XYZ file of C-alpha atoms in Angstrom:
384
model
C 237.447 156.799 259.302
C 241.053 157.042 258.171
C 243.876 154.952 259.664
C 247.597 155.594 259.247
C 249.738 152.427 259.262
C 253.431 153.252 259.775
C 255.703 150.449 258.594
C 254.311 147.987 256.037
C 256.471 144.933 256.697
C 255.437 141.427 257.592
C 253.050 142.637 260.315
C 251.951 145.942 258.817
C 250.693 144.113 255.706
C 248.518 141.838 257.767
C 247.154 144.795 259.757
C 246.098 146.375 256.483
C 244.442 143.132 255.305
C 242.410 142.903 258.530
C 241.338 146.564 258.337
C 240.181 146.084 254.745
C 238.362 142.774 255.225
C 236.968 142.822 258.772
C 236.173 146.517 259.412
C 233.094 148.195 257.966
C 233.898 151.853 258.599
C 237.413 152.293 257.152
C 237.324 154.913 254.409
C 241.107 155.133 253.816
C 244.282 153.471 254.998
C 247.394 155.643 254.632
C 250.104 153.016 254.256
C 253.533 154.505 255.062
C 256.940 152.920 254.449
C 260.448 154.014 253.657
C 260.690 151.542 250.724
C 258.151 153.163 248.374
C 258.772 150.789 245.506
C 257.935 147.705 247.554
C 255.013 149.478 249.169
C 253.431 150.485 245.862
C 253.789 146.936 244.567
C 252.044 145.562 247.656
C 249.245 148.168 247.517
C 248.602 147.300 243.847
C 248.244 143.645 244.802
C 245.427 144.499 247.191
C 243.264 145.982 244.382
C 241.523 148.246 246.867
C 241.326 151.989 246.247
C 241.033 152.704 249.949
C 244.765 152.113 250.468
C 247.049 155.071 249.728
C 250.795 154.406 249.605
C 253.006 157.155 251.087
C 256.797 157.240 251.363
C 257.771 158.138 254.921
C 260.705 158.209 257.291
C 259.782 158.022 260.970
C 263.158 159.537 261.888
C 261.743 162.797 260.495
C 259.302 163.725 263.250
C 257.780 166.742 261.517
C 256.943 164.924 258.310
C 255.653 161.919 260.227
C 253.368 164.218 262.195
C 252.080 165.700 258.932
C 251.216 162.185 257.699
C 249.522 161.319 260.995
C 247.235 164.344 260.634
C 245.854 162.770 257.459
C 244.262 160.031 259.557
C 242.089 159.758 262.625
C 244.270 157.139 264.359
C 247.611 155.504 263.728
C 249.275 152.111 264.181
C 253.070 152.068 264.486
C 254.398 148.784 263.121
C 257.946 150.006 262.478
C 261.077 148.673 264.193
C 260.689 149.151 267.937
C 263.730 151.414 268.209
C 261.739 154.083 266.341
C 258.929 154.118 268.955
C 260.094 157.371 270.628
C 260.285 159.100 267.220
C 256.657 158.100 266.586
C 255.657 159.148 270.105
C 257.094 162.631 269.560
C 255.293 162.823 266.163
C 251.958 161.872 267.744
C 252.313 164.748 270.205
C 252.855 167.148 267.342
C 250.022 165.654 265.317
C 247.556 165.367 268.202
C 246.507 161.825 267.291
C 245.817 158.712 269.383
C 247.384 155.398 268.375
C 249.368 152.342 269.323
C 252.631 150.504 268.765
C 253.632 146.851 268.781
C 256.123 146.941 271.637
C 259.623 147.924 272.536
C 261.453 145.009 274.121
C 261.858 145.846 277.798
C 264.120 148.872 277.836
C 262.326 150.820 275.133
C 259.024 150.150 276.904
C 260.499 151.674 280.050
C 261.523 154.769 278.065
C 258.040 155.116 276.588
C 256.475 154.985 280.057
C 258.580 158.024 281.013
C 256.449 160.013 278.518
C 253.173 159.122 280.243
C 252.612 162.474 281.916
C 253.383 164.497 278.757
C 251.072 162.335 276.610
C 248.357 162.548 279.272
C 248.652 166.336 279.525
C 248.170 166.487 275.741
C 244.886 164.584 276.166
C 246.164 161.683 274.038
C 246.373 157.915 274.404
C 249.176 155.653 273.212
C 248.685 151.919 273.769
C 252.152 150.394 273.874
C 253.005 146.782 273.119
C 249.697 146.127 271.395
C 250.401 142.943 269.489
C 250.328 139.285 270.521
C 253.144 139.078 273.063
C 253.339 141.714 274.221
C 249.713 142.653 273.769
C 247.278 139.797 274.056
C 249.609 138.242 276.629
C 249.157 141.316 278.881
C 245.413 141.245 278.340
C 245.175 137.552 279.300
C 247.261 138.229 282.427
C 244.781 140.939 283.412
C 241.803 138.789 282.438
C 243.058 135.998 284.706
C 243.994 138.402 287.529
C 240.480 139.831 287.528
C 239.113 136.349 288.324
C 241.242 135.930 291.443
C 241.141 137.591 294.841
C 244.926 137.733 295.069
C 247.523 137.245 292.320
C 250.882 135.681 293.090
C 252.458 134.612 289.771
C 252.163 135.275 286.049
C 254.015 133.095 283.513
C 253.896 133.900 279.783
C 255.099 131.438 277.122
C 255.114 131.317 273.341
C 255.646 128.030 271.574
C 255.790 127.057 267.922
C 256.870 124.164 265.710
C 257.009 123.282 262.067
C 255.244 120.172 260.907
C 257.814 117.427 260.216
C 260.575 120.041 260.725
C 260.744 120.022 256.922
C 262.012 123.539 256.289
C 265.348 125.281 256.618
C 265.855 127.416 259.742
C 264.542 130.948 259.316
C 263.672 134.065 261.288
C 259.911 134.470 261.733
C 259.939 138.197 262.458
C 262.393 141.102 262.448
C 265.940 139.776 262.693
C 266.788 142.949 264.649
C 264.377 141.990 267.405
C 265.408 138.347 267.335
C 269.099 139.162 267.710
C 268.344 141.538 270.565
C 266.423 138.758 272.310
C 269.353 136.389 271.750
C 272.107 138.763 272.943
C 270.605 141.085 275.604
C 270.133 139.893 279.200
C 266.605 138.684 279.986
C 264.653 140.338 282.806
C 262.494 138.418 285.261
C 260.492 139.531 288.299
C 260.850 137.054 291.115
C 259.793 137.242 294.762
C 258.987 140.953 294.320
C 262.315 141.951 292.792
C 263.701 142.428 289.278
C 266.640 140.249 288.165
C 268.750 140.164 284.995
C 269.730 136.737 283.747
C 271.653 135.594 280.619
C 269.670 135.438 277.357
C 268.298 132.041 276.363
C 268.824 130.705 279.888
C 266.587 128.848 282.362
C 265.513 126.166 279.873
C 262.088 124.734 280.550
C 259.947 122.029 278.973
C 256.584 123.678 278.345
C 253.365 122.109 277.123
C 251.256 123.671 274.343
C 248.135 122.346 272.606
C 248.707 119.697 269.939
C 250.170 119.528 267.404
C 252.760 121.772 269.060
C 253.076 119.628 272.175
C 256.023 119.949 274.529
C 258.622 122.555 273.500
C 261.827 123.786 275.174
C 261.368 127.439 276.098
C 264.052 129.949 277.103
C 264.047 133.189 279.071
C 264.462 136.238 276.817
C 264.047 139.964 277.285
C 260.402 141.033 276.748
C 258.078 143.978 277.250
C 255.550 142.386 279.564
C 258.116 142.514 282.383
C 258.238 146.313 282.153
C 254.555 146.770 283.104
C 252.832 143.716 284.612
C 254.715 143.874 287.970
C 253.536 147.457 288.273
C 249.924 147.091 287.060
C 248.796 143.765 288.502
C 248.332 144.378 292.206
C 250.222 142.045 294.538
C 251.951 139.908 291.938
C 255.276 138.549 293.203
C 256.629 136.744 290.165
C 256.385 137.418 286.400
C 258.338 135.459 283.797
C 258.508 135.196 280.001
C 259.924 132.370 277.936
C 259.846 131.531 274.251
C 260.520 128.423 272.172
C 263.372 128.594 269.652
C 264.374 126.485 266.686
C 267.718 125.357 268.055
C 269.051 125.087 264.483
C 269.408 128.909 264.487
C 271.755 128.924 267.506
C 274.925 128.234 265.457
C 273.846 130.968 263.025
C 273.391 133.453 265.864
C 276.719 132.417 267.394
C 278.456 133.092 264.044
C 276.761 136.492 263.714
C 277.924 137.441 267.219
C 281.510 136.364 266.544
C 281.495 138.293 263.290
C 280.225 141.372 265.192
C 277.191 141.539 262.907
C 274.882 141.957 265.901
C 276.308 145.335 266.893
C 274.332 148.540 266.387
C 277.316 150.881 266.310
C 278.164 151.911 262.733
C 281.354 150.673 261.142
C 283.229 152.233 258.224
C 282.505 150.472 254.913
C 284.368 152.138 252.027
C 283.759 155.558 253.560
C 280.164 154.919 254.570
C 278.990 154.464 258.161
C 276.784 151.353 258.355
C 275.230 149.569 261.337
C 275.826 145.817 260.874
C 272.632 144.945 262.781
C 270.509 147.296 260.784
C 272.002 146.045 257.518
C 270.930 142.531 258.551
C 267.502 143.887 259.340
C 267.164 145.120 255.767
C 268.709 142.102 254.029
C 267.237 139.257 256.097
C 263.481 139.286 255.532
C 261.120 137.670 258.062
C 259.923 134.302 256.871
C 257.591 131.975 258.688
C 257.318 128.520 257.107
C 253.885 127.641 255.844
C 253.956 124.574 258.081
C 254.604 126.692 261.217
C 252.063 126.417 264.051
C 252.210 128.602 267.187
C 250.370 129.248 270.413
C 250.466 131.687 273.324
C 250.243 130.375 276.901
C 249.517 132.535 279.972
C 249.372 131.063 283.483
C 248.008 133.112 286.388
C 248.326 131.751 289.900
C 246.741 133.058 293.124
C 243.837 132.583 295.425
C 240.073 132.618 295.107
C 237.715 132.129 298.081
C 240.653 131.011 300.209
C 241.643 128.345 297.697
C 244.806 128.155 295.632
C 243.837 128.627 291.998
C 245.757 128.227 288.738
C 244.284 129.660 285.534
C 245.864 128.610 282.252
C 245.021 130.289 278.947
C 246.013 129.010 275.543
C 245.567 131.271 272.507
C 245.849 128.989 269.545
C 247.167 126.861 268.034
C 247.356 129.164 265.026
C 248.683 128.158 261.633
C 249.462 129.773 258.292
C 246.660 131.908 256.789
C 247.138 131.214 253.105
C 244.907 133.949 251.703
C 246.839 136.616 253.584
C 250.275 135.005 253.347
C 250.540 135.266 257.130
C 252.347 132.932 259.503
C 251.164 132.603 263.146
C 253.501 135.267 264.574
C 252.609 137.978 262.047
C 248.930 137.045 262.121
C 248.437 137.086 265.903
C 250.558 140.229 266.271
C 248.510 142.039 263.621
C 245.182 140.907 265.083
C 246.297 142.071 268.527
C 247.029 145.460 267.042
C 243.662 145.804 265.381
C 241.898 144.589 268.546
C 243.717 147.367 270.442
C 242.690 149.882 267.783
C 239.057 148.775 268.202
C 239.312 149.305 271.985
C 240.684 152.795 271.403
C 238.088 153.844 268.824
C 235.115 152.491 270.711
C 236.028 154.213 273.980
C 237.227 151.171 275.889
C 240.460 152.837 276.925
C 239.358 155.558 279.318
C 242.879 156.282 280.551
C 244.954 158.962 278.860
C 248.733 158.773 278.506
C 251.023 155.862 277.767
C 248.847 152.792 278.389
C 249.991 149.130 278.504
C 247.404 146.688 277.132
C 246.428 145.261 280.537
C 245.014 148.660 281.500
C 242.263 148.703 278.863
C 238.806 148.899 280.415
C 237.345 145.543 279.418
C 239.933 142.836 278.447
C 237.158 140.445 277.382
C 236.360 142.773 274.458
C 239.927 142.496 273.106
C 239.675 138.699 273.355
C 236.291 138.799 271.595
C 237.923 140.514 268.592
C 240.322 137.567 268.300
C 237.559 135.005 268.732
C 235.421 136.370 265.910
C 238.517 136.147 263.683
C 238.800 132.439 264.382
C 241.600 132.507 266.945
C 240.749 129.846 269.559
C 241.050 130.588 273.284
C 241.149 127.787 275.854
C 240.780 128.373 279.594
C 241.751 125.699 282.173
C 240.934 126.171 285.894
C 242.715 124.112 288.525
C 241.835 124.397 292.215
C 243.763 123.202 295.236
C 242.509 122.412 298.714
C 241.411 125.281 300.985
C 244.164 127.204 302.766
């Protein structure tokens, strides 16, 4: 079997490591990135002849489709704003695959392609990482254990031991700045609402050593699908913990207009300030960083109020892969989704959010056998 990995950054590299070390039937990985020099250096470090480096530009749909045809499946781990380019390429190539998510608005745009992808007989799993990804799967897993679902609350929390490192950006600075500047979306009492980014502060508990963390509402992909796919749910929220030391940095970048996408003239060249930051500021998760995903599903079971809480983690730095908790859990979510696709556990064609896979427990099993702990807590109330 041959797998095409588009985008070999902080997550794409960990996807490749998992495919090499934990899969038995991978004959070749076609690793594709715009920065060929960095890609070749990374591939050499793997010392595995099954990885083939290829220079690619996903903005070129025809050439991307040609590359896709070299594999049996693809994983898109490029910047989320290229998701529609990759979607168009998959239609030309006739290949199934997945991506890692598209904030909220890009996810909505991808869903508009559902009918065309379905008519082509193809499947694209969208938002197949950790959150979105495993968060969606846990929401479905919990919902399946209730008679009626009322609320879903998703949280991500992390901390650095002794807070000993300088503030940094743990994943793409483009995505982080979008989360910090675009209005968040929540689904409350059966209706969508936009609220300011980093608002509705909440003190959220995560397993030790993370403990209590302040979480904030930010824009996220789960809100684009869960209110539509989980029958009867009235409220869906997402919040994330932030290192508050980055807030002054983000405020400066906003004042300096470095968060804008629109190109500006720089000595006769049109350059997007945000994209320039995305190239210059590399993701860096401290080796002392520890993170965990929390999903709470509330509803009724046998006429009793029930609250199901799921903790995925805590997850720390994986030294042998050079992977922090965000890149590690995102990559393992992606390879779990790929396993579902390959083994026929995604019977639906079209654009498919992770919660619509056939058996969510199989996705969670893939994480378990890779040493990612999952805790379930059930709390019952008195009969109605």
